[in-house]
Coordinates of C-alpha atoms in Angstrom, one line a residue:
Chain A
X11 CA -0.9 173.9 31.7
X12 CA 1.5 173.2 34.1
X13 CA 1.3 176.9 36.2
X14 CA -3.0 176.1 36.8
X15 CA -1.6 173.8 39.4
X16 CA 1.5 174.8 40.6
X17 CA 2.7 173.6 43.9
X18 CA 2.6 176.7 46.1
X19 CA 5.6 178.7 46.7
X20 CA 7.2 177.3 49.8
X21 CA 7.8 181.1 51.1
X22 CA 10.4 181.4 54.4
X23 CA 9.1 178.5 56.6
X24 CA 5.6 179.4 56.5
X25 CA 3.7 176.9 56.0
X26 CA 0.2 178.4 57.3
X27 CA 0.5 181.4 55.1
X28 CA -2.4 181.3 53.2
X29 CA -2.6 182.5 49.3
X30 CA -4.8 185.2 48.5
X31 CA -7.2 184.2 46.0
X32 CA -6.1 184.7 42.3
X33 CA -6.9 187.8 41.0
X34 CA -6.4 187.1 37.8
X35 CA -8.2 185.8 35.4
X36 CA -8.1 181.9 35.1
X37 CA -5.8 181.7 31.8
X38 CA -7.3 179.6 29.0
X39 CA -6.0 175.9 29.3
X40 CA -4.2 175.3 25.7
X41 CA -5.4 172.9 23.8
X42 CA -4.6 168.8 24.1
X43 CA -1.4 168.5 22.7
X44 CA -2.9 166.4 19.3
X45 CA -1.5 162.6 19.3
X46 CA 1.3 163.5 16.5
X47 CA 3.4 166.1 18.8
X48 CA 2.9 163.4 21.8
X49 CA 4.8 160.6 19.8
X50 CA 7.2 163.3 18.9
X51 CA 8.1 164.3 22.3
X52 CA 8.2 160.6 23.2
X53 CA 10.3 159.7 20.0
X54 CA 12.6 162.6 21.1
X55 CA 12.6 161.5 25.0
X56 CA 13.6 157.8 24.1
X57 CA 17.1 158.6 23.3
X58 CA 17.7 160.8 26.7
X59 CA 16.1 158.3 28.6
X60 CA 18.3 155.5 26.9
X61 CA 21.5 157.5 27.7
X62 CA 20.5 158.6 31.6
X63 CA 20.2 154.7 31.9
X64 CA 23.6 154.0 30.2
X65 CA 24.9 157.1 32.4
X66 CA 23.8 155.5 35.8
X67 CA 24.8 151.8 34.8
X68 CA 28.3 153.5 34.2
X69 CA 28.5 155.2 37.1
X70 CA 27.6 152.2 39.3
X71 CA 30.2 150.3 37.7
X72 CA 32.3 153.0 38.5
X73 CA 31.7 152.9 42.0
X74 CA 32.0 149.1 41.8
X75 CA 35.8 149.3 40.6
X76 CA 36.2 151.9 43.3
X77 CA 34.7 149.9 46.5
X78 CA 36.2 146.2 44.6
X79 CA 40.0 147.4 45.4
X80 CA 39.4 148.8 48.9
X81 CA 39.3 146.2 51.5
X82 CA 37.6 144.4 52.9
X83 CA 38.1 141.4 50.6
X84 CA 34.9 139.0 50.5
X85 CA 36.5 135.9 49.1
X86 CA 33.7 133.5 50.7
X87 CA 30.9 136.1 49.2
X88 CA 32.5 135.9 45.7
X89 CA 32.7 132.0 45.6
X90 CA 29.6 132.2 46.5
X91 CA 28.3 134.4 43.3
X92 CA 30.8 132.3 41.2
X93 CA 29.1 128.9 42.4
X94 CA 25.3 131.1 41.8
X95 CA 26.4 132.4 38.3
X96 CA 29.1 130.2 37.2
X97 CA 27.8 126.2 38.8
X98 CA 24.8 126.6 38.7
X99 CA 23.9 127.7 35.3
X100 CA 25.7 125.1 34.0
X101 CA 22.8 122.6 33.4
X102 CA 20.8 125.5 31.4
X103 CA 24.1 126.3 29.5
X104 CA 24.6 123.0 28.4
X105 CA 21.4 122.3 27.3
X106 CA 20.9 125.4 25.7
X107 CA 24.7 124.6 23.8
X108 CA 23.8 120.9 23.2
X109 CA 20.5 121.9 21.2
X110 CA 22.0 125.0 19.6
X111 CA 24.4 123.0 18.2
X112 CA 22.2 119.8 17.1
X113 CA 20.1 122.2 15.0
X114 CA 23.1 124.0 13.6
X115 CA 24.5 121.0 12.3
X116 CA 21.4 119.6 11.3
X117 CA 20.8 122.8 8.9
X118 CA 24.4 123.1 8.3
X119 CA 24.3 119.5 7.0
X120 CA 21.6 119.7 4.8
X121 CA 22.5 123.3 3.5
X122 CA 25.9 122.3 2.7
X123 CA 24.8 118.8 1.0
X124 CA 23.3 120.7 -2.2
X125 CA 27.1 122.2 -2.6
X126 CA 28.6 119.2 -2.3
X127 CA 30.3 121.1 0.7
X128 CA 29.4 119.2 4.1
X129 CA 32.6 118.4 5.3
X130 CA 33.1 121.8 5.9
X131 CA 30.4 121.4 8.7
X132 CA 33.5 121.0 11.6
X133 CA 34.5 124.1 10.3
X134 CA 32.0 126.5 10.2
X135 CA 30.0 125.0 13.1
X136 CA 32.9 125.4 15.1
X137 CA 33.7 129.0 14.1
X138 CA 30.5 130.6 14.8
X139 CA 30.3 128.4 18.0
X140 CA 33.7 130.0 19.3
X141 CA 32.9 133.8 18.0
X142 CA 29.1 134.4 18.2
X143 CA 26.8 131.5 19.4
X144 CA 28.6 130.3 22.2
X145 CA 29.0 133.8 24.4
X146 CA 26.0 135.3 22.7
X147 CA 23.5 132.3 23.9
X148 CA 24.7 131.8 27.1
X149 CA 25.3 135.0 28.3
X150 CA 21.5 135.1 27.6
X151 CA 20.6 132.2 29.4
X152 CA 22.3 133.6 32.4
X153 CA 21.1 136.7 31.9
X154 CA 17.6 135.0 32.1
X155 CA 18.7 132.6 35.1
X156 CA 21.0 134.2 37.4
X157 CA 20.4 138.5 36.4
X158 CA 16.8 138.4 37.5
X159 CA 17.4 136.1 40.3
X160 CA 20.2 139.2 40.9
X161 CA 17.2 142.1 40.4
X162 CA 15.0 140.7 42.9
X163 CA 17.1 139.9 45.4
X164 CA 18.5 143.2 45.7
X165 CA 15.2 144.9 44.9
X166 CA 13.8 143.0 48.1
X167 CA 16.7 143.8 49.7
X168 CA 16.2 147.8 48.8
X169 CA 12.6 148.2 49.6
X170 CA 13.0 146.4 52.8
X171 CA 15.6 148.9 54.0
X172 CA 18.2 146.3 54.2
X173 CA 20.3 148.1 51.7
X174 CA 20.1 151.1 54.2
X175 CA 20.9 148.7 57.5
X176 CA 24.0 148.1 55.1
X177 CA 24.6 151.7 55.0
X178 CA 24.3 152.7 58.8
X179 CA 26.2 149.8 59.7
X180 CA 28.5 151.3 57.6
X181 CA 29.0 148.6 55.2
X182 CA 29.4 149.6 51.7
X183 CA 26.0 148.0 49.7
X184 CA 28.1 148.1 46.5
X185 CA 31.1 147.0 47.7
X186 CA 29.1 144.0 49.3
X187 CA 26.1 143.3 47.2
X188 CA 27.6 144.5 43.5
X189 CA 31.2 143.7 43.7
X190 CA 30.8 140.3 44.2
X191 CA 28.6 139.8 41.4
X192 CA 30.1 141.5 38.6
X193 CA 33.6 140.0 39.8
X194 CA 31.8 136.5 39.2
X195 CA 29.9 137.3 36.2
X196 CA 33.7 138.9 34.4
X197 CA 35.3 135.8 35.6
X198 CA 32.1 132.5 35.0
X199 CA 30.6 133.7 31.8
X200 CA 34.0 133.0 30.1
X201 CA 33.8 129.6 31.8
X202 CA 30.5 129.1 30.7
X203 CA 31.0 130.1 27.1
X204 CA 33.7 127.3 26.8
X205 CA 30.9 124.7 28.4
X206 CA 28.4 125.7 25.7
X207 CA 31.2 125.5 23.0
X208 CA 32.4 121.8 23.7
X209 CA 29.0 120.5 24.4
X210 CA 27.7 122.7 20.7
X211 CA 30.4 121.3 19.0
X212 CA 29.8 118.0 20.4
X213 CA 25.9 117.9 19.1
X214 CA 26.5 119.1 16.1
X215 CA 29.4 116.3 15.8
X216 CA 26.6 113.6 17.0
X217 CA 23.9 115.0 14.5
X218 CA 26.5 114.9 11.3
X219 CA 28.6 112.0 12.3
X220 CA 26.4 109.8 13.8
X221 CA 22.9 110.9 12.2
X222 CA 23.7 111.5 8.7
X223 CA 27.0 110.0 8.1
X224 CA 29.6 112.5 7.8
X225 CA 33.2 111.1 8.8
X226 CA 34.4 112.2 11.7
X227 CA 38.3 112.3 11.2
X228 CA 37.2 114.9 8.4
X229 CA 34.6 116.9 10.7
X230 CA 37.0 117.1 13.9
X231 CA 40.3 118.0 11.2
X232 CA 38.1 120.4 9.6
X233 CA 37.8 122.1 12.9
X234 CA 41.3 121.9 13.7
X235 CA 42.3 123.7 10.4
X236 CA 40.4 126.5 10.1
X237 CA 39.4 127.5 13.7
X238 CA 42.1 129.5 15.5
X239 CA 43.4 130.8 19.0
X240 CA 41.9 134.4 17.4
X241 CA 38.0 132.5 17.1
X242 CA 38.3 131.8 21.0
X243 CA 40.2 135.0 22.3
X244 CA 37.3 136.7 20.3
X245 CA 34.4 134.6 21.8
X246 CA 36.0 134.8 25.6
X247 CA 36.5 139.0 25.5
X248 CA 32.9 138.7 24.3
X249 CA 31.9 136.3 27.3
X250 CA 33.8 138.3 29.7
X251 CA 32.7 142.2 28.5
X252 CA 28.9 140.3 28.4
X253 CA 29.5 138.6 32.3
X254 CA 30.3 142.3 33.8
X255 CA 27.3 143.9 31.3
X256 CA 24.6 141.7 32.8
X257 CA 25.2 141.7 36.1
X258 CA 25.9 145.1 36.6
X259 CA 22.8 146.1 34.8
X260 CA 20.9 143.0 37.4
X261 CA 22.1 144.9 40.0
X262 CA 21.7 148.3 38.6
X263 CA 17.5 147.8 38.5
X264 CA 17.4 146.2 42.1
X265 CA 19.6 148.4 43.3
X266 CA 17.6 151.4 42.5
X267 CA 14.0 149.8 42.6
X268 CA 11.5 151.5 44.3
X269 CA 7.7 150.8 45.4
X270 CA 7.3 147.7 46.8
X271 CA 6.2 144.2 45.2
X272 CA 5.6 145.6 42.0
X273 CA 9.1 148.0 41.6
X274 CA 11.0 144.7 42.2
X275 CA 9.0 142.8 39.6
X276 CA 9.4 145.7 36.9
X277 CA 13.1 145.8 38.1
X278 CA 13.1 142.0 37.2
X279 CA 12.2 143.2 34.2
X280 CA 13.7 145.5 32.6
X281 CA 17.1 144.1 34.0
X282 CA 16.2 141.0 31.7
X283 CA 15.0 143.3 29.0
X284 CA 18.1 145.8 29.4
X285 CA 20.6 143.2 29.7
X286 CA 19.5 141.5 25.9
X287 CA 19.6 144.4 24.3
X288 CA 23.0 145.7 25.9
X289 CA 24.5 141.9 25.0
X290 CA 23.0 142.1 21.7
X291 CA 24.1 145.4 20.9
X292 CA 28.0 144.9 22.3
X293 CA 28.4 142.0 20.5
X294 CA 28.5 144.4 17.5
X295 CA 30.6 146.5 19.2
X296 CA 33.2 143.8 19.8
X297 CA 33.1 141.8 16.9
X298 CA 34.2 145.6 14.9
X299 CA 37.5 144.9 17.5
X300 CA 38.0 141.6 16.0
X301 CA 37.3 142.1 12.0
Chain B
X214 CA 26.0 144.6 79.7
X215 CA 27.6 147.2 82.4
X216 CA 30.9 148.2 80.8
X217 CA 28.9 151.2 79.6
X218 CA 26.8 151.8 81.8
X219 CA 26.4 155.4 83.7
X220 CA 29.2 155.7 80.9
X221 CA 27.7 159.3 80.2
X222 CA 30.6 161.6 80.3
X223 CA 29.2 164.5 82.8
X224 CA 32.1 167.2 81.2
X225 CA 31.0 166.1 77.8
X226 CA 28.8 168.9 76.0
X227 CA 25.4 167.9 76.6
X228 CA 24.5 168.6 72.9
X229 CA 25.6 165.1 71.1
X230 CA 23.8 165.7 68.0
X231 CA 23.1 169.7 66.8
X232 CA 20.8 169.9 63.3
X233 CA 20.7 173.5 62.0
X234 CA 18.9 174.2 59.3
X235 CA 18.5 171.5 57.3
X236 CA 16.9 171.4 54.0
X237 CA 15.6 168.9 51.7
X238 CA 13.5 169.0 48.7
X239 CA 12.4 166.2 45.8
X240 CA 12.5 167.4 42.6
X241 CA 11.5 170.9 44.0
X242 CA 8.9 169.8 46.2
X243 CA 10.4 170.6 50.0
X244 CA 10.1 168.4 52.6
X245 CA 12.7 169.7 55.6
X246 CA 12.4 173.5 55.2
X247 CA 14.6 174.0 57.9
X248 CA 15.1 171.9 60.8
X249 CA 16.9 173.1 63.4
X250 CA 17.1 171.4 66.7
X251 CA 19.6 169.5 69.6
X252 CA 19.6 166.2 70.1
X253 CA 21.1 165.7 73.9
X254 CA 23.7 163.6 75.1
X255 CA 22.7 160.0 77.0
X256 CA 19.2 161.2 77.0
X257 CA 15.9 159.7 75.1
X258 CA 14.9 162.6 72.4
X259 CA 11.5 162.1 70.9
X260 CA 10.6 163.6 67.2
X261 CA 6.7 163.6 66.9
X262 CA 4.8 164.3 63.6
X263 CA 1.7 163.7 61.8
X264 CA 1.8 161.5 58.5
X265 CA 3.8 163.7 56.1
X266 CA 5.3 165.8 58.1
X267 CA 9.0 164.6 56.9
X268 CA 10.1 162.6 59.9
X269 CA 11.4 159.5 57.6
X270 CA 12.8 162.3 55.5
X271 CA 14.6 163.7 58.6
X272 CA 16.1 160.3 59.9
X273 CA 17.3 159.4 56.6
X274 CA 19.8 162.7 56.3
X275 CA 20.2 162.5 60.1
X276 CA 22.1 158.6 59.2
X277 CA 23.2 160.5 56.2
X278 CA 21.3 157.6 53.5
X279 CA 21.0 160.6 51.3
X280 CA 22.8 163.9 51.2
X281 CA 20.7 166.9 52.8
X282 CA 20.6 170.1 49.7
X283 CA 21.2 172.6 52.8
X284 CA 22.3 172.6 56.5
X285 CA 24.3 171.0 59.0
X286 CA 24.4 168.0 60.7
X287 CA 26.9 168.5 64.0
X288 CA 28.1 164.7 65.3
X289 CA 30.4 165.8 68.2
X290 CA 30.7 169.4 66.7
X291 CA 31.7 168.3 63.4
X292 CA 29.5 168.7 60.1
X293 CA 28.6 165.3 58.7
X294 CA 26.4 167.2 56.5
X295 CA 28.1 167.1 53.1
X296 CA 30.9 164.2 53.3
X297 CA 31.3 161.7 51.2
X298 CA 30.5 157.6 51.7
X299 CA 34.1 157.0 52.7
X300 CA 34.8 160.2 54.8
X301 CA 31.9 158.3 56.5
X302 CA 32.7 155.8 57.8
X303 CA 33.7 156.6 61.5
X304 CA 30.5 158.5 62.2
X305 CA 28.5 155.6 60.6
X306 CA 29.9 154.1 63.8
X307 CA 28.9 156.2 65.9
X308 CA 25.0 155.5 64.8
X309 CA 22.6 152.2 65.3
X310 CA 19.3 152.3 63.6
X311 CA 16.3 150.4 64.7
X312 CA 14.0 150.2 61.1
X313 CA 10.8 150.6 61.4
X314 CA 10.1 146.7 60.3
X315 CA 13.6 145.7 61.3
X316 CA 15.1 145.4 58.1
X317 CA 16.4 141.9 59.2
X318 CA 18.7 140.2 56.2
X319 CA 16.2 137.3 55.1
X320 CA 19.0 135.5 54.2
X321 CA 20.5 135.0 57.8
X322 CA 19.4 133.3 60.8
X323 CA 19.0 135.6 63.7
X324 CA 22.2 134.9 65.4
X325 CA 24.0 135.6 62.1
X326 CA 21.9 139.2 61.4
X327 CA 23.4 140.2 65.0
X328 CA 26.7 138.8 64.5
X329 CA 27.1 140.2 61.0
X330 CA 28.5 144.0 62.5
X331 CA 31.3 142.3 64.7
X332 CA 32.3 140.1 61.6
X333 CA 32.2 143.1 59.2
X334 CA 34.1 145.7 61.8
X335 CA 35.8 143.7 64.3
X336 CA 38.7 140.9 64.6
X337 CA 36.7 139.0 67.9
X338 CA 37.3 135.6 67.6
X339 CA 34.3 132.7 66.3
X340 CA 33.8 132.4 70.8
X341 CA 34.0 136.3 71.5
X342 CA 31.5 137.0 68.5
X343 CA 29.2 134.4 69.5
X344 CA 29.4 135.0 73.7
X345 CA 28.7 138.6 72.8
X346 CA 25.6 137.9 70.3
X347 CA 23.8 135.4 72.8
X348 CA 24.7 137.9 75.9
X349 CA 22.7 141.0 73.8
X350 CA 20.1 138.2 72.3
X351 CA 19.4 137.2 76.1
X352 CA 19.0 140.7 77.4
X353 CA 16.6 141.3 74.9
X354 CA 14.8 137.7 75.8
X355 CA 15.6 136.5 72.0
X356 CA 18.4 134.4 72.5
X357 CA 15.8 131.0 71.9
X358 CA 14.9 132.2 68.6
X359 CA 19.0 132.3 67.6
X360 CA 18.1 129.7 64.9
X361 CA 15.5 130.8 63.4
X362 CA 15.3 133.2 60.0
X363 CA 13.3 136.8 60.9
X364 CA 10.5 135.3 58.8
X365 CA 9.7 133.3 61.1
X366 CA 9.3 135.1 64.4
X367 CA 6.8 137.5 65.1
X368 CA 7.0 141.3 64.6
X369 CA 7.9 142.3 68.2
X370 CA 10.7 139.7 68.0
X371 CA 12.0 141.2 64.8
X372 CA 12.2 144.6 66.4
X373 CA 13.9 143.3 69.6
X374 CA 16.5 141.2 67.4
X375 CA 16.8 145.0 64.9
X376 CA 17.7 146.5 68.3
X377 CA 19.8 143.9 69.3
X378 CA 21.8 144.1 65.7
X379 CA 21.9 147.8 66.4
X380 CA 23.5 148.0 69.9
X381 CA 26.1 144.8 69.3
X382 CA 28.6 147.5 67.9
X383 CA 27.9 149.4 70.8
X384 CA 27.0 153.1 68.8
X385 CA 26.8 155.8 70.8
X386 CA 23.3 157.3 69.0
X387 CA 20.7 154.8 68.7
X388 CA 18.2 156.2 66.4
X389 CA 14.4 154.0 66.2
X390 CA 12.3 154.4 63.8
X391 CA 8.8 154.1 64.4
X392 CA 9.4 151.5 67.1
X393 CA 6.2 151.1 68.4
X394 CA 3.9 151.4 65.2
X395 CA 2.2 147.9 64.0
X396 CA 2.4 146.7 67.6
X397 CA -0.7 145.5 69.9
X398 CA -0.7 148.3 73.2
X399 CA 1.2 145.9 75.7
X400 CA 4.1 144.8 72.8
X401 CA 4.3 148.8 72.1
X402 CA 4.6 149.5 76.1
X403 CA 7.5 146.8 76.1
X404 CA 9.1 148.2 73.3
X405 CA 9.1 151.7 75.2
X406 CA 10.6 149.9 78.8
X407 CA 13.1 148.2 76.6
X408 CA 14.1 151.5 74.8
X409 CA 14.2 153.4 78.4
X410 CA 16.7 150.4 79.1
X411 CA 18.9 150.4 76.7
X412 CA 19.4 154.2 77.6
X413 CA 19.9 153.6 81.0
X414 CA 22.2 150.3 80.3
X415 CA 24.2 151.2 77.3
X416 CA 24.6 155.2 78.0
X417 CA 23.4 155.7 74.7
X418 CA 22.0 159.1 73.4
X419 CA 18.3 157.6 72.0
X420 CA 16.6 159.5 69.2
X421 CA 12.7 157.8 68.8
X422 CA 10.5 159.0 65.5
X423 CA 6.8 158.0 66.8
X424 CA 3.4 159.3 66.6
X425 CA 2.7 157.1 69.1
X426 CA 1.7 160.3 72.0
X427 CA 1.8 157.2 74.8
X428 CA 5.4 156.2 74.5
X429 CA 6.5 160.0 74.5
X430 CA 5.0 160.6 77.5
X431 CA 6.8 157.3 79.1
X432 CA 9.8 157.5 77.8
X433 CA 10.9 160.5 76.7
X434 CA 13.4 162.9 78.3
X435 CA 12.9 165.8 75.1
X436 CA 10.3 165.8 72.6
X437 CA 10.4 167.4 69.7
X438 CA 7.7 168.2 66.9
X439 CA 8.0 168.3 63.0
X440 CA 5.2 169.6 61.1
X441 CA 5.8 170.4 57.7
X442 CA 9.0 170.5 57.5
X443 CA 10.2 172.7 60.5
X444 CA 10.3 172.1 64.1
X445 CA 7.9 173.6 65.6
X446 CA 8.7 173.2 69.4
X447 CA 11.6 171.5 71.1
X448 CA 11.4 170.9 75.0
X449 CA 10.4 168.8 77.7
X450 CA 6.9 166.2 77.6
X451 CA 6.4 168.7 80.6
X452 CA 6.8 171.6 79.0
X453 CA 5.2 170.5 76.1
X454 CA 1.8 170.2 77.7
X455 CA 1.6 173.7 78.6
X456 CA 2.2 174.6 74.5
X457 CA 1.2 178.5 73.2
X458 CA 1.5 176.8 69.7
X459 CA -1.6 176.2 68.0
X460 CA -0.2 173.5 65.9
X461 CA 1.4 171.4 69.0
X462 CA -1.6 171.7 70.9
X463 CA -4.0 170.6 68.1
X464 CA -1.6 167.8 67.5
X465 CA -1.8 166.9 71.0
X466 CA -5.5 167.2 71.6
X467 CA -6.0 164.9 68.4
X468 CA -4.2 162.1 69.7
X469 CA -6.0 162.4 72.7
X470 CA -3.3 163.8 75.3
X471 CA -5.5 165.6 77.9
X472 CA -3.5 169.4 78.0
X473 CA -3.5 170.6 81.6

C-alpha cells in the first residue's frame, strides 16, 4: 500500500517535471492488515526499538567520556549540577529514607515477633537498607526530582536553538550541558544513598526502640555484626552505576527532543519512565556481581 | 568598533564561501538537491525562498549543525563539508549566527549571553570582557537592558542582543536567519540598516535567509533564490529584476516587487 502514494521520484534537479499519468491500472489495495498481525509486528518492533534507544543512550555516553577529558574544565558548571542533584535532593531523600525505613521496621517488627526473632530487626533492616532500598529509592527520587528537571531544561534549550547557538559558537553542547550532569549524578547519588541509609536506619531504630520496645544496645550490635564493608561497597557501585544511568538518559530525551511544548513534555516523560526501568533493571544486573 | 573596519582584504579571493552541490535528504525525502552557489567576500548575500523551499535546511549544513549526505562546503577553499565536531572547531570561529528568534540562553542576563563567547574562547580579563560587551551592546542601543533576562525585552531587542552575541567574537561570516520575520515594518527596516552596518563596520561577509522582498532590495549586494531545493538564479537585486526564469519572476511578482 505503500507504492499508491509514493513520493515522486526526485529525477536530476527537476523539480517542474511533471509525471505522466499512470497507465496502469490502479493495483488493488490489500486488505487491512487484521488486528492479530498488527500486535505482532508491534510485539516484534518493541524489542528493536528498546535496543536503538539503549544504542543511542550509549553512544551519548560515549561522546560524554570523550568531550569530559578534553578541556575546557567547567569546575563552577559541575558544582553547580552537584549542588542541583546532590543539595538539593537531599530534603526528598531523607524523607523518602526516613519513612522507608519507619515502615520497614514497623513490619519487620511485627513479622519477626511471631518467631520470637525481633532482635534481628538491626540486622536485616540495615542490610537491605545498605544493598537494595537505600540506592534503589533514591536514585528514584532523583530520578523523579532532578532527571526531569534535566529533560526539560535541555529540551527547551533544543527547540529553542540554544543547543545550536552552542554549536556555532563552537561550544561543545555535550561537553557543556551532559558532562557536567552525569559527572554530578556518578559522584551525588552515592552521597545521597549514604543520607537515605543513616536517616532509614535511624527510623527504623525510632519505630522498634522507641515505639515497641526493642533494646537498642541489641538492635545497633545486631547491625554491627552482620552488616559488612561488602553491604555498602555493593549499595554505593549501585548508587554510582544508577547516578550516571539517570542522568544520562535525562539528558538523552532533552537532548534529542523535537516539536515544541509538547516534544519537551513527552521528553520529560519518557526520561522519568526510561530511567525506572533502566535502575530497576541494573539493579539486577549488579546485584548478580555481588552474589 | 573600527579595528575592522574597511578590513576587507582587496587581494583576497572574492569568493569567501563556495557551496557546490550540496545534497540533503530526510529519510529519503530530498530537500537540497543540489545547491550550488558563491557566497562573496565582505559583501551582504541574500538567499530568498518560499516556505519549504529548504532555506533553514541550507543554513543548518552551511554552520555545519548536521552533516550534508553530498557536496561541498568551501570556507576559504577548504571543504568543511564532511569533518568531524572537533576538526571543527576553527571554522566554527570563523561563523556568527543570528537565530531566527535569537536563541538567547534563558538562563543568563543579557550582558552574560554576550559575554559568554569571550569567556568560553578567550583569556580577556573580568574589565576587557565587560568594556568589550557594553561597547557592542551600545552600538547596537542595548547596553540599558544589560540586566535584564531576554524574557523580558521585546523581540527586536532580542534580535539586536543575538547579533550582538554573534559579532563579540568578531567572525568573519555572519549568517541571519530570518532577521526581519515577526517584526512590525519600521523594527524590520532597522533590522536591515543595522545589518548594512555591521557589514560596513565589521568587514564581515553577511549571508541573510529572508522572504522578506523589501530588505533584499535595501540591503542586499547578491541575492540568491532557492526553490525546491536548487538555486535557481544567483546575481545582483539589479539583475534579478530583469529575470528570464519563470519561477524567480513569479516569486517576485507574488511578493509584490514591481519587475521593470
Amino acid at each position: 500500500m505503500a507504492e499508491a502514494n509514493a513520493p515522486t521520484e526526485p529525477g536530476s534537479g527537476q523539480p517542474k517535471a511533471s509525471k505522466p499519468p499512470n497507465a496502469e491500472p490502479v493495483s488493488v489495495e490489500p486488505a487491512e492488515p487484521g488486528i492479530a498481525s498488527r500486535l505482532a509486528s508491534w510485539l516484534f518492533s518493541l524489542p528493536v526499538v528498546a535496543l536503538a534507544e539503549v544504542g543511542m543512550v550509549f553512544k551519548l555516553l560515549w561522546e560524554t567520556i570523550l568531550w569530559g577529558v578534553r578541556p575546557p574544565y567547567r569546575v563552577w558548571m559541575i558544582i553547580a549540577m552537584c549542588e542541583f542533584i546532590g543539595v538539593e535532593s537531599m530534603t526528598i531523600v531523607g524523607l523518602t529514607g526516613t519513612s522507608v525505613g519507619a515502615v520497614f521496621g514497623l513490619q519487620l517488627v511485627e513479622g519477626f515477633r511471631r518467631l520470637g526473632a525481633e532482635s534481628q530487626t538491626g540486622s536485616v533492616v540495615s542490610i537491605a537498607l545498605a544493598r537494595e532500598l537505600a540506592p534503589v529509592f533514591s536514585a528514584l527520587m532523583i530520578s523523579a526530582r532532578a532527571g526531569s528537571a534535566m529533560a526539560t531544561e535541555i529540551g527547551s534549550m533544543r527547540v529553542s536553538n540554544q543547543i545550536d547557538a552552542l554549536t556555532t559558537m563552537s561550544v561543545s553542547p555535550v561537553q557543556y550541558l551532559v558532562f557536567p550532569r552525569v559527572l554530578a549524578g556518578l559522584l551525588m547519588c552515592p552521597i545521597l544513598a549514604l543520607l537515605f541509609y543513616f536517616v532509614g536506619f535511624s527510623g527504623a531504630w525510632f519505630v522498634a526502640v522507641k515505639l515497641y520496645g526493642l533494646d537498642s544496645g541489641i538492635f545497633i550490635e545486631r547491625m554491627r555484626w552482620y552488616v559488612d564493608r561488602a553491604d555498602l561497597l555493593q549499595g554505593l557501585t549501585k548508587a554510582a552505576v544508577f547516578g550516571v544511568t539517570l542522568t544520562i538518559i535525562s539528558c538523552r530525551q532533552g537532548f534529542y527532543a523535537s516539536g515544541g511544548a509538547a516534544g519537551v513534555g513527552l521528553a520529560t516523560n519518557r526520561a522519568v519512565v526510561q530511567s525506572a526501568v533502566a535502575i530497576l533493571v541494573l539493579d539486577y544486573i549488579v546485584t548478580t556481581f555481588f552474589v | 568598533m573600527t579595528d575592522r573596519a574597511q578590513k576587507v582584504d582587496p587581494n583576497a579571493d572574492p569568493v569567501h564561501v563556495a557551496i557546490r552541490d550540496l545534497q540533503k535528504a530526510y529519510e529519503d525525502a530530498p530537500v537540497l538537491r543540489g545547491v550550488t552557489f558563491d557566497i562573496f567576500r565582505g559583501e551582504i548575500n541574500v538567499i530568498i525562498g518560499g516556505s519549504g523551499a529548504g532555506k533553514s535546511v541550507f543554513t543548518r549544513q552551511l554552520l555545519r549543525l548536521e552533516r550534508p549526505d553530498k557536496g561541498q562546503i568551501l570556507v576559504d577553499g577548504e571543504d568543511i563539508a564532511q569533518l568531524d565536531d572537533w576538526k571543527l572547531v576553527p571554522f566554527r570561529k570563523k561563523f556568527g549566527m543570528v537565530f531566527q528568534f535569537g536563541a538567547l540562553f534563558d538562563s543568563m542576563s543579557v550582558f552574560d549571553n554576550v559575554a559568554f563567547p569571550l569567556r568560553e574562547h578567550t583569556k580577556m580579563s573580568r574589565k576587557e570582557i565587560r568594556d568589550r560587551v557594553m561597547e557592542r551592546l551600545a552600538t547596537l542601543n542595548v547596553a540599558h537592558a544589560e540586566k535584564k533576562l531576554p524574557a523580558q525585552i521585546s523581540g527586536g531587542m532580542q534580535k539586536r542582543v543575538a547579533i550582538a552575541r554573534a559579532l563579540v567574537l568578531e567572525p568573519q561570516i555572519l549568517v541571519y536567519d530570518e532577521p526581519t520575520s515577526g517584526l512590525d515594518p519600521v523594527s524590520s527596516r532597522l533590522v536591515d540598516e543595522l545589518i548594512s552596518e555591521t557589514a560596513a563596520n565589521f568587514g564581515v561577509t553577511s549571508v541573510v535567509i529572508t522572504h522578506d522582498m523589501a530588505s533584499v532590495f535595501k540591503i542586499a549586494h547578491h541575492v540568491s533564490m532557492l526553490y525546491k531545493g536548487v538555486i535557481e538564479e544567483s546575481t545582483t537585486p539589479e539583475l534579478i529584476l530583469k529575470t528570464k526564469n519563470p519561477v524567480v519572476a513569479d516569486f517576485l511578482k507574488a511578493s509584490g516587487v514591481n519587475m521593470g
